[in-house]
XYZ file of C-alpha atoms in Angstrom:
782
model
C -10.911 53.793 -45.820
C -13.465 56.473 -44.928
C -14.080 56.996 -41.224
C -17.600 56.519 -39.979
C -18.849 59.915 -38.783
C -20.565 60.349 -35.500
C -24.332 60.443 -35.823
C -25.854 63.626 -34.516
C -29.225 65.329 -34.743
C -27.844 68.367 -36.516
C -30.330 70.467 -38.535
C -30.764 68.970 -41.940
C -31.985 70.451 -45.146
C -35.680 70.029 -45.657
C -35.252 69.142 -49.261
C -32.819 66.397 -48.316
C -35.318 64.786 -45.969
C -38.080 65.291 -48.453
C -36.064 63.765 -51.204
C -35.584 60.599 -49.144
C -39.277 60.330 -48.542
C -40.049 60.997 -52.176
C -37.542 58.403 -53.291
C -39.040 55.614 -51.231
C -42.602 56.631 -52.182
C -41.846 56.711 -55.862
C -39.648 53.609 -55.811
C -42.404 51.356 -54.548
C -45.661 52.208 -56.303
C -46.480 48.579 -56.795
C -45.848 47.456 -53.231
C -48.023 44.861 -51.544
C -51.116 45.626 -49.592
C -49.326 45.093 -46.306
C -46.938 47.954 -46.995
C -49.784 50.172 -48.199
C -51.712 49.520 -45.049
C -48.645 50.233 -42.945
C -48.192 53.676 -44.639
C -51.607 54.844 -45.962
C -50.318 58.372 -46.653
C -48.540 57.244 -49.798
C -51.044 56.543 -52.569
C -50.424 56.162 -56.314
C -47.379 56.759 -58.416
C -45.836 60.214 -58.572
C -45.980 62.430 -61.632
C -43.176 62.934 -64.110
C -42.012 66.085 -62.462
C -42.136 64.462 -59.163
C -39.894 61.697 -60.445
C -37.297 64.182 -61.527
C -37.381 65.947 -58.188
C -37.171 62.716 -56.276
C -34.198 61.624 -58.341
C -32.441 64.896 -57.602
C -33.136 64.519 -53.926
C -31.861 60.930 -53.916
C -28.681 62.011 -55.649
C -28.055 64.629 -52.989
C -28.893 62.172 -50.219
C -26.551 59.580 -51.637
C -23.811 62.130 -51.878
C -24.349 63.046 -48.229
C -24.367 59.477 -47.062
C -21.519 58.223 -49.152
C -18.998 58.557 -46.299
C -20.909 56.059 -44.019
C -19.791 52.542 -44.831
C -22.649 50.866 -42.990
C -25.296 53.007 -44.836
C -23.905 52.260 -48.262
C -23.798 48.556 -47.673
C -27.372 48.523 -46.409
C -28.735 50.415 -49.435
C -26.860 48.184 -51.833
C -28.089 45.084 -50.086
C -31.703 46.147 -50.277
C -31.548 47.325 -53.903
C -30.174 44.046 -55.230
C -33.122 41.776 -54.437
C -35.546 44.313 -55.859
C -33.799 44.224 -59.165
C -33.998 40.464 -59.283
C -37.409 39.709 -57.935
C -39.650 42.692 -59.011
C -41.282 43.352 -62.380
C -40.184 45.852 -65.000
C -41.795 48.713 -63.215
C -39.186 48.984 -60.423
C -36.424 48.583 -62.958
C -37.763 51.562 -64.962
C -37.896 53.613 -61.829
C -34.306 52.820 -61.013
C -33.251 53.930 -64.490
C -35.266 57.109 -64.173
C -33.651 57.870 -60.831
C -30.219 57.501 -62.326
C -31.108 59.655 -65.320
C -32.532 62.451 -63.210
C -29.276 62.927 -61.418
C -28.043 65.077 -64.363
C -30.822 67.657 -64.212
C -31.406 68.290 -60.561
C -32.640 71.863 -60.767
C -36.430 71.183 -60.522
C -36.907 69.856 -57.034
C -37.576 72.653 -54.584
C -41.223 73.330 -55.348
C -42.531 69.758 -55.055
C -40.227 68.491 -52.342
C -42.328 69.985 -49.527
C -45.469 68.287 -50.749
C -43.939 64.909 -50.076
C -42.382 65.650 -46.710
C -45.098 63.813 -44.853
C -44.415 60.538 -46.651
C -40.657 60.741 -47.124
C -39.508 59.769 -43.587
C -41.605 56.635 -43.450
C -40.532 55.552 -46.938
C -36.865 56.187 -46.196
C -37.056 54.117 -43.021
C -38.749 51.285 -44.913
C -35.943 51.148 -47.479
C -33.255 51.188 -44.845
C -34.935 48.342 -42.964
C -35.237 46.299 -46.126
C -31.614 46.958 -47.080
C -30.395 45.949 -43.634
C -32.364 42.675 -43.480
C -31.075 40.763 -46.522
C -28.055 41.377 -48.769
C -28.246 39.726 -52.201
C -25.573 40.589 -54.796
C -27.010 40.548 -58.420
C -25.151 38.740 -61.144
C -23.504 40.328 -64.204
C -26.519 39.923 -66.507
C -28.791 41.884 -64.184
C -26.241 44.656 -63.870
C -25.860 44.944 -67.645
C -29.646 45.135 -68.100
C -29.862 47.890 -65.539
C -27.141 49.901 -67.178
C -28.874 49.595 -70.581
C -32.200 50.814 -69.221
C -30.574 53.818 -67.625
C -28.748 54.704 -70.862
C -31.911 54.416 -72.917
C -33.853 56.619 -70.521
C -31.245 59.339 -70.685
C -31.258 59.303 -74.479
C -35.037 59.444 -75.039
C -36.855 61.118 -72.195
C -36.426 63.058 -69.039
C -38.196 60.424 -66.972
C -38.639 56.640 -66.886
C -42.044 55.528 -68.064
C -43.821 52.817 -66.101
C -44.694 50.769 -69.181
C -41.552 51.309 -71.242
C -40.124 48.263 -72.997
C -37.079 48.380 -75.293
C -35.125 45.865 -77.216
C -31.463 46.102 -77.822
C -29.092 44.720 -80.377
C -25.666 43.405 -79.825
C -24.119 46.511 -81.254
C -26.213 48.695 -79.058
C -25.246 46.617 -76.070
C -21.589 46.984 -76.866
C -22.018 50.707 -77.348
C -23.891 51.114 -74.135
C -21.284 49.139 -72.278
C -18.577 51.339 -73.707
C -20.476 54.504 -72.739
C -21.104 53.196 -69.273
C -17.414 52.602 -68.805
C -16.551 56.156 -69.943
C -18.993 58.137 -67.811
C -19.035 58.292 -64.031
C -21.327 55.859 -62.285
C -22.663 56.785 -58.891
C -24.610 53.558 -58.646
C -21.456 51.525 -58.424
C -20.298 53.675 -55.518
C -23.523 52.993 -53.685
C -23.713 49.267 -54.417
C -20.264 47.612 -54.546
C -21.178 44.299 -56.162
C -17.626 43.007 -56.370
C -15.525 41.952 -53.322
C -12.581 44.070 -54.661
C -11.718 46.822 -52.122
C -11.711 50.533 -53.099
C -8.528 52.231 -54.114
C -6.801 54.912 -52.086
C -7.913 57.641 -54.532
C -11.563 56.587 -54.288
C -11.461 56.544 -50.486
C -9.840 60.023 -50.438
C -12.474 61.350 -52.843
C -15.316 59.958 -50.734
C -13.851 61.375 -47.551
C -13.457 64.830 -49.153
C -17.048 64.793 -50.442
C -18.382 63.733 -47.066
C -16.550 66.518 -45.247
C -17.890 69.131 -47.718
C -21.446 67.923 -47.315
C -21.167 67.919 -43.515
C -19.883 71.504 -43.646
C -22.868 72.556 -45.775
C -25.213 70.745 -43.399
C -23.967 72.793 -40.455
C -25.196 75.958 -42.127
C -28.854 74.910 -41.993
C -31.067 76.894 -39.694
C -33.024 75.728 -36.668
C -36.286 75.534 -38.590
C -35.150 72.567 -40.685
C -34.325 70.616 -37.518
C -37.765 71.319 -36.099
C -39.407 70.098 -39.303
C -37.419 66.871 -39.128
C -38.389 66.279 -35.507
C -42.050 66.832 -36.360
C -41.820 64.267 -39.141
C -40.395 61.720 -36.704
C -43.158 62.420 -34.227
C -45.834 61.966 -36.869
C -44.401 58.550 -37.793
C -44.457 57.429 -34.168
C -48.077 58.576 -33.772
C -49.136 56.666 -36.911
C -47.589 53.390 -35.645
C -49.256 53.709 -32.235
C -52.670 54.388 -33.780
C -52.370 51.367 -36.053
C -51.634 49.068 -33.119
C -54.567 50.423 -31.102
C -56.933 49.830 -34.012
C -55.775 46.227 -34.376
C -56.148 45.500 -30.651
C -59.602 46.978 -30.456
C -60.735 45.040 -33.488
C -59.540 41.705 -32.143
C -61.200 42.359 -28.790
C -64.515 43.223 -30.414
C -64.402 40.091 -32.533
C -63.807 37.937 -29.490
C -66.602 39.595 -27.573
C -69.029 39.057 -30.412
C -68.100 35.389 -30.616
C -68.548 34.897 -26.859
C -72.050 36.312 -26.806
C -73.250 34.928 -30.065
C -77.046 34.923 -29.955
C -77.383 32.482 -32.813
C -76.665 29.516 -30.513
C -79.838 27.583 -29.669
C -80.444 26.007 -26.233
C -82.669 23.000 -25.482
C -86.076 23.688 -24.012
C -86.146 24.049 -20.230
C -89.054 23.161 -17.949
C -89.671 23.259 -14.240
C -89.575 19.493 -13.930
C -86.194 19.272 -15.583
C -84.784 21.920 -13.289
C -86.251 20.218 -10.252
C -84.898 16.849 -11.304
C -81.417 18.239 -11.820
C -81.522 20.016 -8.485
C -82.570 16.828 -6.723
C -79.793 14.889 -8.412
C -77.325 17.541 -7.429
C -78.655 17.548 -3.867
C -78.340 13.760 -3.644
C -74.732 13.883 -4.803
C -73.917 16.587 -2.311
C -75.559 14.622 0.496
C -73.567 11.498 -0.412
C -70.401 13.494 -0.480
C -71.246 15.049 2.853
C -71.891 11.656 4.419
C -68.563 10.309 3.113
C -66.838 13.359 4.529
C -68.526 12.753 7.864
C -67.332 9.157 7.903
C -63.787 10.216 7.110
C -63.978 12.870 9.779
C -65.102 10.328 12.374
C -62.312 7.990 11.306
C -59.753 10.732 11.685
C -61.134 11.580 15.112
C -60.756 7.943 16.174
C -57.203 7.801 14.803
C -56.296 10.922 16.720
C -57.718 9.490 19.922
C -55.893 6.195 19.371
C -52.605 7.964 18.676
C -52.955 10.093 21.777
C -53.731 7.016 23.829
C -50.705 5.179 22.431
C -48.455 8.128 23.125
C -49.733 8.386 26.662
C -49.299 4.652 27.237
C -45.762 4.774 25.938
C -44.988 7.738 28.113
C -46.504 6.094 31.155
C -44.963 2.647 30.622
C -41.184 2.912 31.041
C -40.499 -0.798 30.522
C -40.374 -0.634 26.769
C -38.266 2.484 26.863
C -35.882 0.922 29.315
C -35.684 -2.280 27.315
C -34.948 -0.353 24.161
C -32.255 1.646 25.889
C -30.784 -1.488 27.413
C -30.714 -3.402 24.126
C -29.197 -0.423 22.369
C -26.513 0.012 25.016
C -25.833 -3.739 24.990
C -25.484 -3.746 21.223
C -23.030 -0.863 21.327
C -21.099 -2.521 24.155
C -20.790 -5.856 22.348
C -19.704 -4.148 19.127
C -17.023 -2.199 20.973
C -15.924 -5.331 22.802
C -15.571 -7.267 19.554
C -13.636 -4.423 17.952
C -11.300 -4.305 20.939
C -10.701 -8.047 20.927
C -10.175 -8.157 17.182
C -7.503 -5.531 17.545
C -5.774 -7.171 20.522
C -5.948 -10.801 19.384
C -2.973 -10.270 17.070
C -0.772 -9.102 19.934
C -2.007 -11.954 22.115
C -1.103 -14.504 19.461
C 2.356 -13.000 19.009
C 3.122 -13.042 22.754
C 1.688 -16.533 23.084
C 3.830 -17.818 20.225
C 6.937 -16.141 21.642
C 6.457 -17.758 25.053
C 5.771 -21.157 23.522
C 8.894 -20.877 21.348
C 11.006 -19.998 24.384
C 9.773 -23.011 26.357
C 10.206 -25.255 23.324
C 13.793 -24.074 22.904
C 14.541 -24.914 26.536
C 12.957 -28.380 26.227
C 14.932 -29.101 23.077
C 18.151 -28.125 24.850
C 17.483 -30.668 27.643
C 16.467 -33.404 25.254
C 19.449 -32.926 22.943
C 21.873 -32.798 25.844
C 20.512 -36.036 27.320
C 20.686 -37.840 24.010
C 24.210 -36.591 23.316
C 25.378 -37.743 26.752
C 23.766 -41.136 26.258
C 25.322 -41.551 22.841
C 28.859 -40.522 23.799
C 28.972 -42.407 27.106
C 27.653 -45.564 25.499
C 30.231 -45.287 22.726
C 33.009 -44.670 25.248
C 32.062 -47.676 27.356
C 31.778 -49.802 24.272
C 35.332 -48.863 23.349
C 36.514 -49.788 26.815
C 34.912 -53.214 26.487
C 36.436 -53.959 23.080
C 39.894 -53.728 21.533
C 40.586 -50.410 19.816
C 40.079 -50.769 16.063
C 40.450 -47.158 15.021
C 43.498 -45.012 14.558
C 45.021 -43.291 17.527
C 44.314 -39.762 16.227
C 40.646 -40.472 15.667
C 40.309 -42.157 19.031
C 41.969 -39.252 20.735
C 39.681 -36.773 18.995
C 36.618 -38.727 19.958
C 37.923 -39.228 23.477
C 38.441 -35.514 23.940
C 34.863 -34.664 22.912
C 33.411 -37.520 24.935
C 35.537 -36.624 27.916
C 34.231 -33.037 27.900
C 30.610 -34.189 27.696
C 31.088 -36.788 30.441
C 32.808 -34.293 32.702
C 29.941 -31.825 32.309
C 27.380 -34.529 33.115
C 29.372 -35.735 36.125
C 29.701 -32.203 37.484
C 25.932 -31.741 37.369
C 25.398 -35.080 39.130
C 27.864 -34.073 41.811
C 26.000 -30.816 42.448
C 22.738 -32.726 42.770
C 24.262 -35.253 45.203
C 25.565 -32.431 47.329
C 22.134 -30.805 47.350
C 20.469 -34.079 48.382
C 22.941 -34.563 51.224
C 22.217 -31.080 52.480
C 18.481 -31.778 52.334
C 18.840 -35.156 54.104
C 17.634 -37.304 51.212
C 19.873 -40.343 51.272
C 17.603 -42.868 49.523
C 17.930 -41.329 46.089
C 19.153 -43.538 43.273
C 21.420 -42.368 40.494
C 19.478 -41.957 37.278
C 16.226 -40.826 38.780
C 17.150 -37.159 38.519
C 15.589 -35.135 35.680
C 18.896 -33.457 34.827
C 17.170 -30.211 33.840
C 19.769 -27.789 35.181
C 20.916 -24.967 32.948
C 24.244 -23.246 32.906
C 24.427 -19.792 34.424
C 24.682 -18.116 31.008
C 21.742 -20.082 29.595
C 19.698 -19.386 32.712
C 20.331 -15.631 32.478
C 19.444 -15.635 28.801
C 16.255 -17.570 29.459
C 15.160 -15.323 32.303
C 15.857 -12.197 30.268
C 13.817 -13.442 27.298
C 10.987 -14.516 29.569
C 10.993 -11.152 31.319
C 10.796 -9.288 28.013
C 7.855 -11.404 26.908
C 6.005 -10.861 30.186
C 6.694 -7.129 29.969
C 5.108 -7.009 26.511
C 2.306 -9.178 27.872
C 1.415 -6.539 30.460
C 1.235 -3.802 27.820
C -1.432 -5.461 25.701
C -4.464 -4.224 27.646
C -2.936 -1.285 29.463
C -4.830 1.154 27.201
C -8.176 -0.667 27.514
C -10.959 0.100 29.957
C -11.643 -2.573 32.531
C -15.160 -3.116 31.148
C -13.581 -4.541 27.994
C -10.647 -6.532 29.398
C -11.886 -7.732 32.801
C -13.808 -10.991 32.490
C -15.789 -10.317 35.645
C -17.049 -6.973 34.307
C -17.941 -8.516 30.959
C -19.907 -11.307 32.577
C -21.650 -8.742 34.761
C -23.113 -7.119 31.635
C -24.542 -10.426 30.466
C -25.729 -11.228 33.962
C -27.781 -8.011 33.967
C -29.283 -9.019 30.650
C -30.159 -12.447 32.021
C -31.798 -10.957 35.108
C -33.787 -8.252 33.321
C -34.789 -10.020 30.124
C -34.230 -13.752 30.566
C -36.364 -14.764 27.581
C -34.392 -12.752 25.057
C -31.157 -13.811 26.772
C -31.801 -17.518 26.262
C -33.342 -17.002 22.835
C -30.138 -15.287 21.724
C -28.046 -18.361 22.814
C -25.684 -16.204 24.813
C -24.191 -19.286 26.455
C -22.707 -20.198 23.076
C -21.348 -16.702 22.486
C -19.675 -16.101 25.839
C -16.900 -18.703 25.376
C -15.953 -17.133 22.043
C -15.890 -13.656 23.535
C -13.794 -14.768 26.507
C -11.341 -16.843 24.474
C -8.811 -14.008 23.809
C -8.958 -12.819 27.412
C -8.433 -16.322 28.834
C -5.543 -16.931 26.463
C -4.087 -13.651 27.653
C -4.159 -14.886 31.266
C -2.711 -18.271 30.277
C 0.389 -16.833 28.586
C 2.543 -17.039 31.732
C 0.877 -20.270 32.903
C 3.077 -23.373 32.714
C 1.243 -26.558 33.722
C 4.570 -28.453 33.877
C 5.963 -26.432 36.780
C 5.388 -27.809 40.267
C 4.553 -24.340 41.618
C 2.219 -23.344 38.773
C -1.129 -21.915 39.761
C -4.072 -24.215 39.307
C -6.933 -23.411 36.970
C -9.346 -23.124 39.885
C -7.331 -20.314 41.369
C -7.301 -18.271 38.181
C -9.518 -15.148 38.072
C -11.302 -16.147 34.882
C -12.181 -19.553 36.333
C -13.735 -18.132 39.489
C -15.633 -15.464 37.520
C -17.205 -18.061 35.230
C -18.119 -20.271 38.193
C -19.884 -17.345 39.891
C -21.728 -16.537 36.676
C -22.909 -20.152 36.393
C -23.991 -20.311 40.046
C -26.048 -17.144 39.664
C -27.585 -18.607 36.534
C -28.760 -21.650 38.445
C -30.394 -19.452 41.071
C -32.067 -17.096 38.603
C -33.311 -19.441 35.929
C -34.540 -22.247 38.189
C -33.874 -24.587 35.284
C -31.993 -27.793 35.758
C -30.987 -27.871 32.106
C -29.763 -24.270 31.958
C -27.457 -23.746 29.023
C -25.150 -21.552 31.112
C -23.856 -24.625 32.925
C -21.975 -25.590 29.780
C -20.018 -22.333 29.582
C -17.102 -23.488 31.736
C -16.752 -26.847 30.036
C -16.892 -25.161 26.633
C -14.205 -22.679 27.636
C -11.974 -25.494 28.856
C -12.586 -27.521 25.734
C -11.998 -24.637 23.301
C -9.264 -22.699 25.107
C -7.460 -24.639 27.816
C -7.193 -28.083 26.229
C -5.570 -26.811 22.980
C -2.923 -25.055 25.077
C -2.360 -28.229 27.131
C -1.954 -30.250 23.956
C 0.770 -27.842 22.829
C 2.648 -28.350 26.103
C 2.288 -32.147 25.917
C 3.524 -32.478 22.339
C 6.453 -30.045 22.400
C 7.490 -29.119 25.966
C 6.640 -32.001 28.297
C 9.421 -34.413 29.208
C 7.916 -37.766 30.319
C 11.179 -38.630 32.125
C 10.601 -35.688 34.498
C 8.529 -36.737 37.474
C 7.915 -33.115 38.472
C 6.515 -32.162 35.069
C 4.462 -35.354 34.838
C 2.958 -34.921 38.305
C 1.973 -31.300 37.632
C 0.521 -32.193 34.229
C -1.452 -35.100 35.656
C -2.878 -32.836 38.348
C -4.042 -30.244 35.820
C -5.469 -32.836 33.454
C -7.251 -34.693 36.234
C -9.032 -31.536 37.314
C -9.968 -30.652 33.731
C -11.090 -34.072 32.533
C -12.814 -35.414 35.630
C -14.415 -32.545 37.469
C -15.732 -30.621 34.473
C -17.364 -33.099 32.167
C -20.914 -31.735 32.166
C -21.007 -31.412 28.405
C -20.247 -34.999 27.501
C -19.967 -34.782 23.744
C -17.731 -31.726 23.505
C -15.535 -32.543 26.494
C -15.115 -36.120 25.318
C -13.841 -34.857 22.001
C -11.354 -32.542 23.672
C -10.450 -35.252 26.150
C -9.748 -37.747 23.425
C -7.499 -35.281 21.613
C -5.571 -34.592 24.791
C -5.185 -38.258 25.754
C -4.050 -39.186 22.258
C -1.313 -36.592 22.440
C -0.250 -37.897 25.878
C -0.052 -41.506 24.694
C 1.841 -40.474 21.571
C 4.392 -38.511 23.574
C 5.001 -41.390 26.016
C 5.506 -43.838 23.150
C 8.072 -41.482 21.658
C 9.851 -41.225 25.023
C 10.037 -45.027 25.357
C 11.492 -45.347 21.886
C 13.984 -42.461 22.079
C 15.015 -42.122 25.731
C 15.033 -45.670 27.184
C 18.367 -47.438 26.747
C 19.604 -50.125 29.174
C 22.871 -51.615 27.920
C 23.863 -55.250 28.600
C 27.453 -55.860 29.593
C 29.295 -59.007 30.598
C 29.054 -59.968 34.218
C 32.757 -59.448 34.564
C 32.252 -55.812 33.604
C 29.369 -55.178 36.000
C 30.484 -57.250 39.011
C 32.496 -54.285 40.221
C 29.931 -51.763 41.485
C 32.341 -48.907 40.968
C 33.093 -49.688 37.326
C 31.831 -47.219 34.709
C 29.883 -50.008 33.016
C 27.997 -50.864 36.182
C 27.284 -47.214 37.017
C 26.037 -46.459 33.507
C 23.817 -49.567 33.491
C 22.386 -48.718 36.892
C 21.624 -45.128 35.889
C 19.905 -46.252 32.747
C 17.858 -48.896 34.546
C 16.648 -46.468 37.175
C 15.906 -43.921 34.439
C 13.715 -46.489 32.669
C 12.099 -47.448 35.943
C 11.380 -43.765 36.593
C 9.672 -43.493 33.222
C 7.681 -46.605 34.135
C 6.439 -44.911 37.269
C 5.626 -41.665 35.389
C 3.573 -43.593 32.866
C 1.580 -45.326 35.578
C 0.795 -41.932 37.136
C -1.794 -41.561 34.367
C -3.877 -44.259 35.967
C -7.596 -43.425 35.957
C -6.978 -40.855 33.219
C -5.814 -43.181 30.472
C -7.712 -46.402 29.780
C -6.325 -49.443 31.593
C -5.576 -51.402 28.464
C -3.677 -48.447 26.963
C -1.742 -47.905 30.172
C -0.911 -51.602 30.568
C 0.235 -51.782 26.995
C 2.565 -48.805 27.440
C 3.883 -49.524 30.960
C 3.881 -53.307 31.087
C 4.091 -54.395 27.498
C 6.478 -51.859 25.927
C 8.610 -50.849 28.919
C 8.566 -53.492 31.673
C 8.672 -56.645 29.584
C 10.882 -55.243 26.812
C 13.495 -53.328 28.800
C 13.293 -53.694 32.585
C 12.841 -57.494 32.857
C 15.698 -58.085 30.448
C 17.963 -55.876 32.533
C 16.891 -57.715 35.712
C 17.591 -61.078 34.155
C 21.120 -59.934 33.362
C 21.697 -58.655 36.902
C 23.287 -60.580 39.781
C 20.627 -61.870 42.203
C 20.734 -60.118 45.477
C 19.302 -57.328 47.531
C 19.613 -54.827 44.678
C 17.447 -56.948 42.410
C 14.812 -57.356 45.106
C 14.853 -53.621 45.689
C 14.250 -52.981 42.022
C 11.407 -55.506 41.924
C 9.833 -53.904 44.989
C 9.965 -50.524 43.279
C 8.287 -51.938 40.179
C 5.489 -53.404 42.309
C 5.130 -50.094 44.141
C 4.475 -48.254 40.871
C 1.716 -50.672 39.872
C -1.743 -49.170 40.550
C -3.664 -50.834 43.374
C -6.827 -50.465 41.377
C -5.709 -53.243 39.111
C -5.651 -55.704 42.055
C -8.684 -54.659 44.096
C -10.704 -57.732 43.179
C -10.531 -60.019 46.216
C -11.447 -63.072 44.162
C -8.345 -62.765 42.062
C -5.862 -65.604 42.505
C -3.748 -64.861 39.500
C -2.331 -61.550 38.330
C -2.940 -59.738 35.072
C -1.462 -61.370 31.961
C 1.043 -58.556 31.232
C 2.803 -59.332 34.589
C 3.435 -62.956 33.842
C 7.084 -62.379 32.896
C 7.628 -60.332 36.023
C 6.100 -63.066 38.178
C 8.325 -65.704 36.618
C 11.377 -63.548 37.273
C 10.306 -63.155 40.902
C 9.952 -66.927 41.324
C 13.331 -67.456 39.690
C 14.963 -64.922 41.965
C 13.223 -66.467 45.027
C 14.597 -69.903 44.223
C 18.131 -68.515 43.964
C 17.732 -66.686 47.241
C 16.322 -69.758 48.990
C 19.463 -71.718 48.078
C 21.605 -69.005 49.581
C 19.301 -68.866 52.612
C 18.678 -65.157 52.309
C 15.401 -65.087 54.180
C 14.629 -61.333 54.285
C 14.814 -60.866 50.523
C 12.866 -64.082 50.041
C 10.061 -62.770 52.202
C 10.067 -59.541 50.228
C 9.579 -61.477 47.015
C 6.637 -63.377 48.504
C 5.067 -60.061 49.537
C 5.482 -58.753 46.008
C 3.719 -61.827 44.594
C 0.867 -61.424 47.067
C 0.507 -57.711 46.256
C 0.144 -58.285 42.540
C -2.397 -61.054 43.268
C -0.142 -63.897 42.167
C -1.437 -65.963 45.093
C -1.411 -69.297 43.359
C 2.215 -68.879 42.310
C 3.161 -67.778 45.838
C 1.514 -70.824 47.460
C 3.136 -73.185 45.008
C 6.570 -71.666 45.711
C 6.048 -71.928 49.522
C 5.093 -75.582 49.237
C 7.986 -76.221 46.864
C 10.590 -74.642 49.139
C 8.902 -75.734 52.410
C 8.576 -72.184 53.628
C 5.641 -72.788 55.950
C 6.498 -69.756 58.101
C 5.591 -67.536 55.165
C 2.015 -68.869 54.839
C 0.889 -66.261 57.345
C 1.948 -63.547 54.900
C -0.494 -64.907 52.305
C -3.321 -65.158 54.822
C -2.914 -61.495 55.798
C -3.715 -60.370 52.243
C -6.613 -62.782 51.799
């Protein structure tokens, strides 16, 4: 394929440039008015001689430009639409141009005359060829070839009005001739997509190199002429644009100052009226502006005054700062407590589980001892009915359990002797000793829990974990802004905020231990009391809502923990645990009942759990066996010892139940102590016992446990109905003692009857037995 040569401004032949201009001028004689206006130098068709010269020049120009692929494609593209769309006149000119290529000797004389128009025309053709490329079909190509052949045969030039008809034979002949002779037009306009052969490309390249060599021999004058032609074209374009701009401007100016427009008639009155109207509008506008200006002045003054007042008055600023700081403090406090409450619950549950495990150990051990000892004594009382191997196996297990229980009792007796307590009865001990291994394990687990308990708030500032500091913040709020304090119902919020912190302090608190710290001595309790006392002084309100804070805290925090101890840890058979629990409950339920509704609800829940636990203890732990008198006459027999221990254990439970006097309702307490325990278990055991000093001692202990409050009515002559069985047993025992003339025990029985207000029964017995010396005893109590 031919290489595209580098474009340079080498000196070109004048006739070559002129031929291009002549070609474009002669090729478009019938152009539109727009093209004629664009190039006014070209006017009218050229003469016959001029056509021949132009054709010769075009042939030379095509030969020179044949090596440039882009130039050939542009010319072919622009020639095709002209052949399709124009009239016969352009077609004749194309034929004439092709025919004149053979006689190109008459061109030098007229070529210079058309130099002025040739550059512009050549540029127009190139622009048209480069814009649109339309490939003609086969019919158009055949028609073109025929016209060219006819022109060559008849004339030396193509006439503008020539019209020829052709036959089929002529068409075939022309087609054959066109195939035989060389066709430069095909080289210029490749209408088929088939690429050129190697020979054609080599021929084109050789021709192009020869033409470029001939072009280099042109002198400097030809180059100057070409540059002048280019300059003239540029000057013509600039002048045409200036003419168009000036014309449009003049037309606009004429339209703007058109004098043909007519105006309405104007008089002095009309002008005056319009001026007055305009003046009125301006005055109204001015007045409105003045009003707005005055308003703005007032707003500025008011704003300055407000700013100054705010700057001078520090109360609002301080209140805002205080509320903001309080809001941030409360949010941080809540975040802290929300994060720590999980750890508090875990430690609390761990401690409760440890105490529950210990309580279950004591309870299971007591029940196992009771079961095995009762079975062993039952076997001793009856003939053996089981095999020897089974009896031996059972005896071995029972023997080990009984030996362990007896060793603990021996250690307790030794401790009582060392302490000087010789009035203790077997069976009244709580039997809550642990083995050394179990004690070490318990202490280790408890120490680990308390160690984790101390670490919960070790990374917290005292303002967020110290109850006194927290209450101090709310106290400042109450002192500075009491209205907003009470409107925010802070007294209802404080117990909820303090709940995690109070539970944290109650983790190592055991209300069942005799040496446990009381609630009044706890730091949180004293801090809340001080907060309430200051509230009473500051508010001067008798119905201050802050008075309910302590009762609410007890109801929501302390009572639920007490209920957990009562239901799962408390042993009603332990006098120590019962006494400590009664003390704590008495302080909680009696001294802090300011909020009746809430505390009553918590109180009822607590008392229900206490009653339920004591009923369970009566049903599970009270067992007083009945043996034949022959088995219990010997005081050292195992039957007698076991019966005595069990009786005193039941009597101990009876006394522990009656310790709840004034806390539990009387009817509930009498039902539990007298109805379920005394009449069902203790009286039956007394009836089976041998009358004597021991029986009187037991009856005296029963009377000692009875609350004096039940017998404070001086008008009472008969005792309460639940003691009727006990009174009858006392009278029966007194009759037996009177026959044996045991006067001291008889007097003791009369004193018991007088204490429980069974005065009528006592007088009847004295008259019946003629014990007039005992009437003075009755008169002392009347």
